[in-house]
Structure formats: structure tokens, C-alpha cells
mmCIF file with all atom_site columns, C-alpha atoms and ligand atoms in Angstrom:
data_model
loop_
_atom_site.group_PDB
_atom_site.id
_atom_site.type_symbol
_atom_site.label_atom_id
_atom_site.label_alt_id
_atom_site.label_comp_id
_atom_site.label_asym_id
_atom_site.label_entity_id
_atom_site.label_seq_id
_atom_site.pdbx_PDB_ins_code
_atom_site.Cartn_x
_atom_site.Cartn_y
_atom_site.Cartn_z
_atom_site.occupancy
_atom_site.B_iso_or_equiv
_atom_site.pdbx_formal_charge
_atom_site.auth_seq_id
_atom_site.auth_comp_id
_atom_site.auth_asym_id
_atom_site.auth_atom_id
_atom_site.pdbx_PDB_model_num
ATOM   1   C  CA  . MET A 1 1   ? 0.000  0.000  0.000  1.00 77.00 ? 1   MET A CA  1
ATOM   2   C  CA  . SER A 1 2   ? 1.152  3.538  -0.614 1.00 85.00 ? 2   SER A CA  1
ATOM   3   C  CA  . GLY A 1 3   ? -0.064 7.096  -0.280 1.00 94.00 ? 3   GLY A CA  1
ATOM   4   C  CA  . VAL A 1 4   ? 0.847  10.540 -1.485 1.00 97.00 ? 4   VAL A CA  1
ATOM   5   C  CA  . LEU A 1 5   ? 2.725  12.465 1.174  1.00 98.00 ? 5   LEU A CA  1
ATOM   6   C  CA  . GLU A 1 6   ? 2.172  16.208 0.929  1.00 98.00 ? 6   GLU A CA  1
ATOM   7   C  CA  . LEU A 1 7   ? 4.253  18.377 3.218  1.00 98.00 ? 7   LEU A CA  1
ATOM   8   C  CA  . THR A 1 8   ? 6.360  21.492 3.419  1.00 98.00 ? 8   THR A CA  1
ATOM   9   C  CA  . LEU A 1 9   ? 10.006 20.499 3.491  1.00 98.00 ? 9   LEU A CA  1
ATOM   10  C  CA  . ASN A 1 10  ? 12.558 23.161 4.350  1.00 98.00 ? 10  ASN A CA  1
ATOM   11  C  CA  . GLY A 1 11  ? 10.065 25.815 3.342  1.00 97.00 ? 11  GLY A CA  1
ATOM   12  C  CA  . ARG A 1 12  ? 8.988  24.301 0.040  1.00 97.00 ? 12  ARG A CA  1
ATOM   13  C  CA  . PRO A 1 13  ? 5.836  22.322 -0.653 1.00 98.00 ? 13  PRO A CA  1
ATOM   14  C  CA  . ARG A 1 14  ? 6.247  18.904 -2.207 1.00 98.00 ? 14  ARG A CA  1
ATOM   15  C  CA  . ALA A 1 15  ? 4.332  15.689 -2.784 1.00 98.00 ? 15  ALA A CA  1
ATOM   16  C  CA  . ASP A 1 16  ? 5.687  12.177 -3.195 1.00 98.00 ? 16  ASP A CA  1
ATOM   17  C  CA  . ALA A 1 17  ? 4.149  8.742  -3.457 1.00 97.00 ? 17  ALA A CA  1
ATOM   18  C  CA  . VAL A 1 18  ? 5.492  6.698  -0.548 1.00 97.00 ? 18  VAL A CA  1
ATOM   19  C  CA  . PRO A 1 19  ? 4.835  3.221  0.831  1.00 97.00 ? 19  PRO A CA  1
ATOM   20  C  CA  . ASP A 1 20  ? 2.716  3.124  3.993  1.00 96.00 ? 20  ASP A CA  1
ATOM   21  C  CA  . ASN A 1 21  ? 5.600  1.655  5.977  1.00 96.00 ? 21  ASN A CA  1
ATOM   22  C  CA  . LEU A 1 22  ? 8.280  4.122  4.873  1.00 98.00 ? 22  LEU A CA  1
ATOM   23  C  CA  . LEU A 1 23  ? 9.927  5.959  7.763  1.00 98.00 ? 23  LEU A CA  1
ATOM   24  C  CA  . LEU A 1 24  ? 10.556 9.694  7.613  1.00 98.00 ? 24  LEU A CA  1
ATOM   25  C  CA  . LEU A 1 25  ? 14.308 9.093  7.910  1.00 98.00 ? 25  LEU A CA  1
ATOM   26  C  CA  . HIS A 1 26  ? 14.344 6.961  4.785  1.00 98.00 ? 26  HIS A CA  1
ATOM   27  C  CA  . TYR A 1 27  ? 11.960 9.298  2.965  1.00 98.00 ? 27  TYR A CA  1
ATOM   28  C  CA  . LEU A 1 28  ? 14.324 12.207 3.564  1.00 98.00 ? 28  LEU A CA  1
ATOM   29  C  CA  . ARG A 1 29  ? 17.492 10.351 2.665  1.00 98.00 ? 29  ARG A CA  1
ATOM   30  C  CA  . ASP A 1 30  ? 16.390 7.944  -0.050 1.00 98.00 ? 30  ASP A CA  1
ATOM   31  C  CA  . VAL A 1 31  ? 13.392 9.606  -1.703 1.00 98.00 ? 31  VAL A CA  1
ATOM   32  C  CA  . VAL A 1 32  ? 14.308 13.286 -1.373 1.00 98.00 ? 32  VAL A CA  1
ATOM   33  C  CA  . GLY A 1 33  ? 18.103 12.851 -1.260 1.00 98.00 ? 33  GLY A CA  1
ATOM   34  C  CA  . LEU A 1 34  ? 18.663 14.975 1.846  1.00 98.00 ? 34  LEU A CA  1
ATOM   35  C  CA  . THR A 1 35  ? 21.429 12.940 3.462  1.00 98.00 ? 35  THR A CA  1
ATOM   36  C  CA  . GLY A 1 36  ? 22.257 15.458 6.195  1.00 97.00 ? 36  GLY A CA  1
ATOM   37  C  CA  . THR A 1 37  ? 19.870 13.575 8.463  1.00 98.00 ? 37  THR A CA  1
ATOM   38  C  CA  . LYS A 1 38  ? 21.871 10.594 9.702  1.00 98.00 ? 38  LYS A CA  1
ATOM   39  C  CA  . THR A 1 39  ? 21.024 6.996  10.412 1.00 97.00 ? 39  THR A CA  1
ATOM   40  C  CA  . GLY A 1 40  ? 22.595 5.960  13.695 1.00 97.00 ? 40  GLY A CA  1
ATOM   41  C  CA  . CYS A 1 41  ? 20.959 3.303  15.843 1.00 97.00 ? 41  CYS A CA  1
ATOM   42  C  CA  . ASP A 1 42  ? 17.812 3.199  13.705 1.00 92.00 ? 42  ASP A CA  1
ATOM   43  C  CA  . GLY A 1 43  ? 15.881 2.554  16.897 1.00 95.00 ? 43  GLY A CA  1
ATOM   44  C  CA  . GLY A 1 44  ? 15.260 5.762  18.831 1.00 97.00 ? 44  GLY A CA  1
ATOM   45  C  CA  . GLU A 1 45  ? 18.390 5.641  20.981 1.00 97.00 ? 45  GLU A CA  1
ATOM   46  C  CA  . CYS A 1 46  ? 20.951 8.061  19.510 1.00 98.00 ? 46  CYS A CA  1
ATOM   47  C  CA  . GLY A 1 47  ? 19.268 11.199 18.147 1.00 98.00 ? 47  GLY A CA  1
ATOM   48  C  CA  . ALA A 1 48  ? 21.325 11.280 14.928 1.00 98.00 ? 48  ALA A CA  1
ATOM   49  C  CA  . CYS A 1 49  ? 18.123 11.308 12.885 1.00 98.00 ? 49  CYS A CA  1
ATOM   50  C  CA  . THR A 1 50  ? 16.550 14.322 14.640 1.00 98.00 ? 50  THR A CA  1
ATOM   51  C  CA  . VAL A 1 51  ? 14.578 16.717 12.442 1.00 98.00 ? 51  VAL A CA  1
ATOM   52  C  CA  . LEU A 1 52  ? 12.020 19.403 13.252 1.00 98.00 ? 52  LEU A CA  1
ATOM   53  C  CA  . VAL A 1 53  ? 8.331  18.788 12.661 1.00 98.00 ? 53  VAL A CA  1
ATOM   54  C  CA  . ASP A 1 54  ? 6.327  21.990 13.082 1.00 98.00 ? 54  ASP A CA  1
ATOM   55  C  CA  . GLY A 1 55  ? 9.380  23.397 14.848 1.00 98.00 ? 55  GLY A CA  1
ATOM   56  C  CA  . LYS A 1 56  ? 9.765  20.610 17.398 1.00 98.00 ? 56  LYS A CA  1
ATOM   57  C  CA  . PRO A 1 57  ? 12.529 17.967 17.426 1.00 98.00 ? 57  PRO A CA  1
ATOM   58  C  CA  . LYS A 1 58  ? 11.397 14.529 16.331 1.00 98.00 ? 58  LYS A CA  1
ATOM   59  C  CA  . LEU A 1 59  ? 13.226 11.265 15.726 1.00 98.00 ? 59  LEU A CA  1
ATOM   60  C  CA  . SER A 1 60  ? 12.739 10.548 12.056 1.00 98.00 ? 60  SER A CA  1
ATOM   61  C  CA  . CYS A 1 61  ? 13.735 6.887  12.502 1.00 98.00 ? 61  CYS A CA  1
ATOM   62  C  CA  . LEU A 1 62  ? 10.606 6.322  14.582 1.00 98.00 ? 62  LEU A CA  1
ATOM   63  C  CA  . THR A 1 63  ? 8.249  8.462  12.506 1.00 98.00 ? 63  THR A CA  1
ATOM   64  C  CA  . PRO A 1 64  ? 6.220  6.973  9.665  1.00 98.00 ? 64  PRO A CA  1
ATOM   65  C  CA  . ALA A 1 65  ? 6.558  9.354  6.734  1.00 98.00 ? 65  ALA A CA  1
ATOM   66  C  CA  . LEU A 1 66  ? 2.823  9.619  6.146  1.00 98.00 ? 66  LEU A CA  1
ATOM   67  C  CA  . THR A 1 67  ? 2.280  10.949 9.677  1.00 98.00 ? 67  THR A CA  1
ATOM   68  C  CA  . VAL A 1 68  ? 3.881  14.255 8.668  1.00 98.00 ? 68  VAL A CA  1
ATOM   69  C  CA  . MET A 1 69  ? 1.177  14.871 6.078  1.00 98.00 ? 69  MET A CA  1
ATOM   70  C  CA  . ASP A 1 70  ? 0.531  18.636 5.783  1.00 98.00 ? 70  ASP A CA  1
ATOM   71  C  CA  . ARG A 1 71  ? 3.215  19.396 8.396  1.00 98.00 ? 71  ARG A CA  1
ATOM   72  C  CA  . HIS A 1 72  ? 6.332  21.551 8.171  1.00 98.00 ? 72  HIS A CA  1
ATOM   73  C  CA  . VAL A 1 73  ? 9.492  19.442 8.275  1.00 98.00 ? 73  VAL A CA  1
ATOM   74  C  CA  . GLU A 1 74  ? 12.959 20.940 8.569  1.00 98.00 ? 74  GLU A CA  1
ATOM   75  C  CA  . THR A 1 75  ? 16.276 19.181 8.134  1.00 98.00 ? 75  THR A CA  1
ATOM   76  C  CA  . VAL A 1 76  ? 19.786 20.463 8.699  1.00 98.00 ? 76  VAL A CA  1
ATOM   77  C  CA  . GLU A 1 77  ? 19.947 21.458 5.037  1.00 97.00 ? 77  GLU A CA  1
ATOM   78  C  CA  . GLY A 1 78  ? 17.114 23.915 5.642  1.00 97.00 ? 78  GLY A CA  1
ATOM   79  C  CA  . LEU A 1 79  ? 19.073 25.930 8.202  1.00 96.00 ? 79  LEU A CA  1
ATOM   80  C  CA  . SER A 1 80  ? 21.424 27.442 5.639  1.00 91.00 ? 80  SER A CA  1
ATOM   81  C  CA  . PRO A 1 81  ? 19.551 27.866 2.368  1.00 82.00 ? 81  PRO A CA  1
ATOM   82  C  CA  . ASP A 1 82  ? 21.953 30.562 1.167  1.00 87.00 ? 82  ASP A CA  1
ATOM   83  C  CA  . GLY A 1 83  ? 25.073 28.669 2.270  1.00 87.00 ? 83  GLY A CA  1
ATOM   84  C  CA  . ALA A 1 84  ? 25.772 30.825 5.328  1.00 92.00 ? 84  ALA A CA  1
ATOM   85  C  CA  . LEU A 1 85  ? 25.978 29.022 8.657  1.00 95.00 ? 85  LEU A CA  1
ATOM   86  C  CA  . SER A 1 86  ? 23.018 29.472 10.968 1.00 96.00 ? 86  SER A CA  1
ATOM   87  C  CA  . PRO A 1 87  ? 23.750 30.668 14.541 1.00 96.00 ? 87  PRO A CA  1
ATOM   88  C  CA  . VAL A 1 88  ? 23.517 27.081 15.781 1.00 97.00 ? 88  VAL A CA  1
ATOM   89  C  CA  . GLN A 1 89  ? 25.842 25.786 13.092 1.00 97.00 ? 89  GLN A CA  1
ATOM   90  C  CA  . GLN A 1 90  ? 28.236 28.666 13.778 1.00 97.00 ? 90  GLN A CA  1
ATOM   91  C  CA  . GLY A 1 91  ? 28.220 27.834 17.470 1.00 97.00 ? 91  GLY A CA  1
ATOM   92  C  CA  . PHE A 1 92  ? 29.147 24.204 16.834 1.00 97.00 ? 92  PHE A CA  1
ATOM   93  C  CA  . HIS A 1 93  ? 31.808 25.264 14.345 1.00 96.00 ? 93  HIS A CA  1
ATOM   94  C  CA  . GLU A 1 94  ? 33.487 27.842 16.580 1.00 96.00 ? 94  GLU A CA  1
ATOM   95  C  CA  . LYS A 1 95  ? 33.383 25.823 19.796 1.00 96.00 ? 95  LYS A CA  1
ATOM   96  C  CA  . LEU A 1 96  ? 34.498 22.573 18.175 1.00 91.00 ? 96  LEU A CA  1
ATOM   97  C  CA  . GLY A 1 97  ? 31.235 20.918 19.119 1.00 90.00 ? 97  GLY A CA  1
ATOM   98  C  CA  . SER A 1 98  ? 31.766 18.538 16.247 1.00 91.00 ? 98  SER A CA  1
ATOM   99  C  CA  . GLN A 1 99  ? 34.607 16.072 15.717 1.00 92.00 ? 99  GLN A CA  1
ATOM   100 C  CA  . CYS A 1 100 ? 33.780 13.181 13.377 1.00 96.00 ? 100 CYS A CA  1
ATOM   101 C  CA  . GLY A 1 101 ? 30.525 15.053 12.737 1.00 96.00 ? 101 GLY A CA  1
ATOM   102 C  CA  . TYR A 1 102 ? 28.233 12.073 12.445 1.00 97.00 ? 102 TYR A CA  1
ATOM   103 C  CA  . CYS A 1 103 ? 26.051 13.084 15.370 1.00 98.00 ? 103 CYS A CA  1
ATOM   104 C  CA  . THR A 1 104 ? 26.195 16.783 14.557 1.00 97.00 ? 104 THR A CA  1
ATOM   105 C  CA  . PRO A 1 105 ? 23.076 17.223 12.388 1.00 98.00 ? 105 PRO A CA  1
ATOM   106 C  CA  . GLY A 1 106 ? 20.996 15.632 15.126 1.00 98.00 ? 106 GLY A CA  1
ATOM   107 C  CA  . PHE A 1 107 ? 22.525 17.837 17.806 1.00 98.00 ? 107 PHE A CA  1
ATOM   108 C  CA  . VAL A 1 108 ? 22.101 20.908 15.613 1.00 98.00 ? 108 VAL A CA  1
ATOM   109 C  CA  . MET A 1 109 ? 18.425 20.217 14.997 1.00 98.00 ? 109 MET A CA  1
ATOM   110 C  CA  . ALA A 1 110 ? 17.761 19.404 18.661 1.00 98.00 ? 110 ALA A CA  1
ATOM   111 C  CA  . THR A 1 111 ? 19.501 22.675 19.580 1.00 98.00 ? 111 THR A CA  1
ATOM   112 C  CA  . GLU A 1 112 ? 17.514 24.578 16.986 1.00 98.00 ? 112 GLU A CA  1
ATOM   113 C  CA  . GLY A 1 113 ? 14.316 23.247 18.536 1.00 98.00 ? 113 GLY A CA  1
ATOM   114 C  CA  . LEU A 1 114 ? 15.528 24.196 22.019 1.00 98.00 ? 114 LEU A CA  1
ATOM   115 C  CA  . LEU A 1 115 ? 16.439 27.774 21.096 1.00 98.00 ? 115 LEU A CA  1
ATOM   116 C  CA  . ARG A 1 116 ? 13.126 28.337 19.362 1.00 97.00 ? 116 ARG A CA  1
ATOM   117 C  CA  . ARG A 1 117 ? 11.188 27.470 22.501 1.00 97.00 ? 117 ARG A CA  1
ATOM   118 C  CA  . ASN A 1 118 ? 13.774 28.818 24.950 1.00 98.00 ? 118 ASN A CA  1
ATOM   119 C  CA  . PRO A 1 119 ? 16.198 31.397 23.491 1.00 97.00 ? 119 PRO A CA  1
ATOM   120 C  CA  . ASN A 1 120 ? 18.165 31.717 26.743 1.00 97.00 ? 120 ASN A CA  1
ATOM   121 C  CA  . PRO A 1 121 ? 18.565 28.197 28.124 1.00 98.00 ? 121 PRO A CA  1
ATOM   122 C  CA  . SER A 1 122 ? 20.458 27.318 31.283 1.00 98.00 ? 122 SER A CA  1
ATOM   123 C  CA  . ASP A 1 123 ? 23.056 24.551 31.176 1.00 97.00 ? 123 ASP A CA  1
ATOM   124 C  CA  . ASP A 1 124 ? 20.469 22.248 32.747 1.00 98.00 ? 124 ASP A CA  1
ATOM   125 C  CA  . ASP A 1 125 ? 17.989 23.201 30.033 1.00 98.00 ? 125 ASP A CA  1
ATOM   126 C  CA  . ILE A 1 126 ? 20.635 22.409 27.396 1.00 98.00 ? 126 ILE A CA  1
ATOM   127 C  CA  . ARG A 1 127 ? 21.479 19.050 28.961 1.00 98.00 ? 127 ARG A CA  1
ATOM   128 C  CA  . ALA A 1 128 ? 17.801 18.135 29.184 1.00 98.00 ? 128 ALA A CA  1
ATOM   129 C  CA  . ALA A 1 129 ? 17.095 19.152 25.586 1.00 98.00 ? 129 ALA A CA  1
ATOM   130 C  CA  . LEU A 1 130 ? 20.065 17.172 24.271 1.00 98.00 ? 130 LEU A CA  1
ATOM   131 C  CA  . SER A 1 131 ? 19.646 14.178 26.561 1.00 97.00 ? 131 SER A CA  1
ATOM   132 C  CA  . GLY A 1 132 ? 18.387 12.051 23.682 1.00 97.00 ? 132 GLY A CA  1
ATOM   133 C  CA  . ASN A 1 133 ? 21.435 12.724 21.522 1.00 98.00 ? 133 ASN A CA  1
ATOM   134 C  CA  . ILE A 1 134 ? 24.587 10.635 21.798 1.00 97.00 ? 134 ILE A CA  1
ATOM   135 C  CA  . CYS A 1 135 ? 28.094 11.687 20.760 1.00 97.00 ? 135 CYS A CA  1
ATOM   136 C  CA  . ARG A 1 136 ? 30.997 9.237  20.818 1.00 94.00 ? 136 ARG A CA  1
ATOM   137 C  CA  . CYS A 1 137 ? 33.699 11.858 20.248 1.00 94.00 ? 137 CYS A CA  1
ATOM   138 C  CA  . THR A 1 138 ? 33.347 15.161 22.048 1.00 86.00 ? 138 THR A CA  1
ATOM   139 C  CA  . GLY A 1 139 ? 32.612 14.353 25.684 1.00 87.00 ? 139 GLY A CA  1
ATOM   140 C  CA  . TYR A 1 140 ? 29.711 16.850 25.534 1.00 94.00 ? 140 TYR A CA  1
ATOM   141 C  CA  . VAL A 1 141 ? 31.541 19.795 27.168 1.00 96.00 ? 141 VAL A CA  1
ATOM   142 C  CA  . LYS A 1 142 ? 32.204 21.385 23.794 1.00 96.00 ? 142 LYS A CA  1
ATOM   143 C  CA  . ILE A 1 143 ? 28.635 20.767 22.750 1.00 97.00 ? 143 ILE A CA  1
ATOM   144 C  CA  . ILE A 1 144 ? 27.292 22.624 25.781 1.00 97.00 ? 144 ILE A CA  1
ATOM   145 C  CA  . GLU A 1 145 ? 29.664 25.498 24.971 1.00 97.00 ? 145 GLU A CA  1
ATOM   146 C  CA  . ALA A 1 146 ? 28.481 25.412 21.353 1.00 97.00 ? 146 ALA A CA  1
ATOM   147 C  CA  . VAL A 1 147 ? 24.850 25.752 22.388 1.00 98.00 ? 147 VAL A CA  1
ATOM   148 C  CA  . ARG A 1 148 ? 25.687 28.636 24.733 1.00 98.00 ? 148 ARG A CA  1
ATOM   149 C  CA  . LEU A 1 149 ? 27.445 30.440 21.879 1.00 98.00 ? 149 LEU A CA  1
ATOM   150 C  CA  . ALA A 1 150 ? 24.580 29.669 19.500 1.00 98.00 ? 150 ALA A CA  1
ATOM   151 C  CA  . ALA A 1 151 ? 22.116 31.248 21.932 1.00 98.00 ? 151 ALA A CA  1
ATOM   152 C  CA  . SER A 1 152 ? 24.343 34.308 22.184 1.00 97.00 ? 152 SER A CA  1
ATOM   153 C  CA  . LEU A 1 153 ? 24.751 34.606 18.406 1.00 96.00 ? 153 LEU A CA  1
ATOM   154 C  CA  . GLN A 1 154 ? 21.027 34.211 17.932 1.00 95.00 ? 154 GLN A CA  1
ATOM   155 C  CA  . ALA A 1 155 ? 20.322 36.921 20.502 1.00 94.00 ? 155 ALA A CA  1
ATOM   156 C  CA  . GLN A 1 156 ? 22.762 39.268 18.759 1.00 91.00 ? 156 GLN A CA  1
ATOM   157 C  CA  . GLY A 1 157 ? 21.054 38.592 15.468 1.00 84.00 ? 157 GLY A CA  1
ATOM   158 C  CA  . ALA A 1 158 ? 17.684 39.292 16.997 1.00 62.00 ? 158 ALA A CA  1
ATOM   159 C  CA  . VAL A 1 159 ? 18.732 42.779 18.110 1.00 56.00 ? 159 VAL A CA  1
ATOM   160 C  CA  . SER A 1 160 ? 20.904 43.768 15.125 1.00 48.00 ? 160 SER A CA  1
HETATM 161 S  S1  . LIG B 2 .   ? 18.817 6.784  14.215 1.00 69.37 ? 201 LIG B S1  1
HETATM 162 FE FE1 . LIG B 2 .   ? 17.045 7.648  15.133 1.00 69.37 ? 201 LIG B FE1 1
HETATM 163 S  S2  . LIG B 2 .   ? 17.486 7.728  17.259 1.00 69.37 ? 201 LIG B S2  1
HETATM 164 FE FE2 . LIG B 2 .   ? 19.221 6.737  16.365 1.00 69.37 ? 201 LIG B FE2 1
HETATM 165 S  S1  . LIG B 2 .   ? 31.344 14.200 16.804 1.00 69.37 ? 202 LIG B S1  1
HETATM 166 FE FE1 . LIG B 2 .   ? 31.644 12.073 16.437 1.00 69.37 ? 202 LIG B FE1 1
HETATM 167 S  S2  . LIG B 2 .   ? 29.878 11.125 17.265 1.00 69.37 ? 202 LIG B S2  1
HETATM 168 FE FE2 . LIG B 2 .   ? 29.706 13.188 17.840 1.00 69.37 ? 202 LIG B FE2 1
#
């Protein structure tokens, strides 16, 4: 069985025929070709597949594609449509919040979701928001620093 998935993806409407059992992760990577969203555990444990659905972080490996019908989905590619780094991406870049980089799109999208609902998070807020994301490389200290800088950069952008 299949259906036609209509959604807004990174700000653009699109429609694709998809099987009923296709997961959002595989829709994004294999149907659309947006490979920034990563496959990690494929079972809801690592956060590498995090995207935003209507502005809120969601694990795309646990989300049937057809359940985002008529919703707004954002992937890491959507944060920098003109090629310039977003505040969150800049924060991770400057603070070395990324080493091998495999987990980074998931952390970036989880951070993006956090800063949209809480532009000035405490360290506890940051830890709670990123508690579902696993990184094997950084030890997390740099990631916390990256989110702090991202919040600061975003605030500067908001007032400039
Ligand atoms: S790939 Fe989705 S949580 Fe790990
Ligand atoms: S930077 Fe390598 S897993 Fe996080």
C-alpha cells in the first residue's frame, strides 16, 4: 500500500508517493536525497536522525513518513539555504562541538528546537534538551559550549 505524502520540506511544498511503511528518515534520505539527516541506531536511541516537525525535534527513525502529512518538516539542510551558517551551526563550528561530525546534524536540529522554545537556556535546560542525543567523540563539554554560543549569536542577530 502507498499514499501521497504532501508536506512542506525546508520551506517548500512537495508531494511524493510513498509506501505506507516508509519511515521519515528513509523518505528524507532515499526519496528526497537529503542525506544530512543521519542513520545511527535506527531505533530511537541516539538522536542522529533528529529533524524538526512543526518546529519541534522529532526522531525521524521512529516516525512513519505519512504521519507528517501537511506538516512543516525541517532538516539540517534547511538551516542554511543561502550557504551561510546558521547561529547554531556557527556555534558548533566555533566551539568545536563537532569532531567526526556524524552526530552533529541531530545535535544541531535538537539545539535549533531548544532555542526556538527557549532562546536563553540554562546549562540544565541544554542538557535536558540534548539528553536524547549521543556523541561518541566530544565528551559533551564542547557541545554545551556550542549551544551557549549559539544562543548568544542568535540573541545578537535578533537585536541587530
Ligand atoms: S537513528 Fe534515530 S534515534 Fe538513532
Ligand atoms: S562528533 Fe563524532 S559522534 Fe559526535
